[in-house]
Structure formats: structure tokens, C-alpha cells
Coordinates of N, CA and C in Angstrom, one line a residue:
C1468 N 51.8 22.4 36.2 CA 50.5 22.8 35.9 C 50.3 24.2 36.2
L1469 N 49.8 25.0 35.3 CA 49.7 26.4 35.5 C 48.4 26.8 36.1
C1470 N 47.5 25.8 36.3 CA 46.2 26.1 36.9 C 46.2 25.9 38.4
S1471 N 45.2 26.4 39.1 CA 45.2 26.3 40.5 C 44.7 25.0 41.1
S1472 N 43.9 24.2 40.3 CA 43.3 23.0 40.8 C 43.6 21.8 39.9
A1473 N 42.8 21.6 38.9 CA 43.0 20.5 38.0 C 43.1 20.9 36.6
C1474 N 44.0 20.2 35.8 CA 44.2 20.5 34.4 C 43.8 19.3 33.5
L1475 N 43.1 19.5 32.5 CA 42.8 18.4 31.5 C 44.0 18.3 30.5
R1476 N 44.6 17.1 30.5 CA 45.8 16.9 29.7 C 45.5 16.1 28.4
G1477 N 44.4 15.4 28.4 CA 44.0 14.6 27.2 C 42.7 13.8 27.5
I1478 N 42.2 13.3 26.4 CA 41.0 12.4 26.4 C 41.3 11.2 25.5
I1479 N 41.0 10.0 26.0 CA 41.2 8.8 25.2 C 39.8 8.2 25.0
N1480 N 39.5 8.0 23.7 CA 38.2 7.4 23.4 C 38.4 6.2 22.5
N1481 N 38.1 5.0 23.0 CA 38.4 3.8 22.2 C 37.1 3.3 21.5
G1482 N 36.0 4.1 21.5 CA 34.8 3.7 20.9 C 33.8 3.1 21.9
V1483 N 34.3 2.6 23.0 CA 33.5 2.0 24.0 C 33.4 2.9 25.2
K1484 N 34.5 3.3 25.7 CA 34.5 4.2 26.8 C 35.6 5.3 26.7
Q1485 N 35.4 6.4 27.4 CA 36.3 7.5 27.4 C 37.1 7.6 28.7
L1486 N 38.3 8.0 28.6 CA 39.1 8.3 29.8 C 39.7 9.7 29.7
A1487 N 39.7 10.4 30.8 CA 40.3 11.7 30.8 C 41.6 11.6 31.5
I1488 N 42.6 12.3 31.0 CA 43.9 12.4 31.6 C 43.9 13.8 32.3
I1489 N 43.9 13.7 33.6 CA 43.8 14.9 34.4 C 45.0 15.1 35.3
E1490 N 45.6 16.3 35.3 CA 46.7 16.6 36.3 C 46.1 17.2 37.5
F1491 N 46.4 16.7 38.7 CA 46.0 17.2 39.9 C 47.1 17.1 40.9
N1492 N 47.4 18.2 41.6 CA 48.6 18.1 42.6 C 49.8 17.6 41.9
N1493 N 50.1 18.1 40.7 CA 51.3 17.8 39.9 C 51.5 16.3 39.6
T1494 N 50.4 15.6 39.6 CA 50.4 14.1 39.2 C 49.3 13.9 38.2
S1495 N 49.6 13.3 37.0 CA 48.6 13.0 36.0 C 48.1 11.6 36.1
N1496 N 46.8 11.3 36.0 CA 46.2 10.0 36.1 C 45.1 9.9 35.1
Y1497 N 44.7 8.7 34.8 CA 43.5 8.4 33.9 C 42.3 8.3 34.8
Y1498 N 41.2 8.9 34.4 CA 39.9 8.8 35.1 C 38.8 8.5 34.2
K1499 N 37.8 7.8 34.7 CA 36.6 7.5 33.9 C 35.4 8.2 34.6
D1500 N 34.3 8.2 34.0 CA 33.1 8.8 34.6 C 32.9 8.2 36.0
G1501 N 32.6 9.1 37.0 CA 32.3 8.6 38.3 C 33.5 8.5 39.2
Q1502 N 34.7 8.5 38.7 CA 35.9 8.4 39.5 C 36.1 9.7 40.2
S1503 N 36.7 9.6 41.4 CA 37.0 10.8 42.2 C 38.5 11.0 42.5
F1504 N 38.9 12.2 42.7 CA 40.2 12.5 43.1 C 40.1 13.8 43.9
G1505 N 40.8 13.9 45.1 CA 40.6 15.1 45.9 C 39.1 15.2 46.3
D1506 N 38.6 16.4 46.2 CA 37.1 16.6 46.4 C 36.3 16.6 45.1
Y1507 N 37.0 16.3 44.0 CA 36.3 16.3 42.7 C 35.9 14.9 42.2
T1508 N 34.8 14.9 41.5 CA 34.3 13.7 40.8 C 34.1 13.9 39.4
V1509 N 34.6 13.0 38.5 CA 34.4 13.2 37.1 C 32.9 13.0 36.8
A1510 N 32.2 14.0 36.4 CA 30.8 14.0 36.1 C 30.5 13.6 34.7
A1511 N 31.3 14.1 33.7 CA 31.0 13.8 32.3 C 32.3 14.0 31.5
I1512 N 32.5 13.2 30.5 CA 33.7 13.4 29.6 C 33.2 13.6 28.2
G1513 N 33.5 14.7 27.6 CA 33.1 15.0 26.3 C 34.2 14.8 25.3
I1514 N 34.0 15.3 24.0 CA 35.0 15.1 23.0 C 36.3 15.8 23.3
D1515 N 36.2 17.1 23.9 CA 37.3 17.9 24.2 C 37.2 18.6 25.5
S1516 N 36.3 18.0 26.4 CA 36.2 18.7 27.7 C 35.7 17.7 28.7
V1517 N 35.9 18.1 30.0 CA 35.5 17.3 31.1 C 34.7 18.1 32.1
D1518 N 33.7 17.6 32.7 CA 33.0 18.3 33.8 C 33.3 17.6 35.1
L1519 N 33.7 18.4 36.1 CA 34.0 17.9 37.4 C 33.0 18.4 38.4
S1520 N 32.4 17.5 39.2 CA 31.6 18.0 40.3 C 32.4 18.2 41.5
H1521 N 32.0 19.1 42.4 CA 32.7 19.5 43.6 C 31.7 20.2 44.5
P1522 N 31.8 20.0 45.8 CA 30.8 20.6 46.7 C 30.7 22.1 46.6
Q1523 N 31.8 22.8 46.4 CA 31.8 24.3 46.3 C 32.2 24.9 45.0
N1524 N 33.0 24.1 44.2 CA 33.7 24.7 43.0 C 33.7 23.7 41.8
P1525 N 32.5 23.4 41.2 CA 32.5 22.5 40.1 C 33.3 23.2 38.9
L1526 N 33.9 22.3 38.1 CA 34.8 22.8 37.0 C 34.4 22.2 35.7
H1527 N 34.6 23.0 34.6 CA 34.5 22.6 33.3 C 35.8 22.8 32.6
L1528 N 36.5 21.7 32.4 CA 37.9 21.8 31.8 C 37.9 21.5 30.3
T1529 N 38.6 22.3 29.5 CA 38.6 22.1 28.1 C 40.1 21.9 27.6
L1530 N 40.3 21.0 26.7 CA 41.6 20.7 26.2 C 42.2 22.0 25.6
G1531 N 43.5 22.2 25.7 CA 44.1 23.3 25.1 C 44.0 24.6 25.9
R1532 N 43.4 24.6 27.0 CA 43.3 25.8 27.9 C 43.9 25.4 29.3
N1533 N 44.5 26.4 29.9 CA 45.0 26.2 31.2 C 43.9 26.6 32.2
N1534 N 43.0 25.7 32.4 CA 41.9 26.1 33.3 C 41.8 25.1 34.4

């Protein structure tokens, strides 16, 4: 992962719910709205982006960018 915190690797949408594939601490996992990892919580999953809430550093991750 070239980013310093979390990287968005993909989004799965089966028409009912969406899952975000997020790499954090060199490990990729699937997350749904409301799930937490580290100090981050998945606040919203869009078509090509994810919003993460955090006490000091909320993030907006977009597919195809190393953010």
C-alpha cells in the first residue's frame, strides 16, 4: 500500500448491499457501513468511493487513487 493509512481496493455491490475492500496495515478485508478497523469507521460507501470517520483524521477514499 503506497498510502499512509487506508487504501480503497474495490467496491462490491450486489444490488442489496455494498462492501468496500479496504487495505489497512498491509491487510485487505471486506467492510460494510458501520464496521470499524483501527480508529476508522466506514461511514458511507458510494459507487467509487468510501467515507471513513475518525476522531482526528476522517478520510474520503476514491478507487484508482493512492489516497
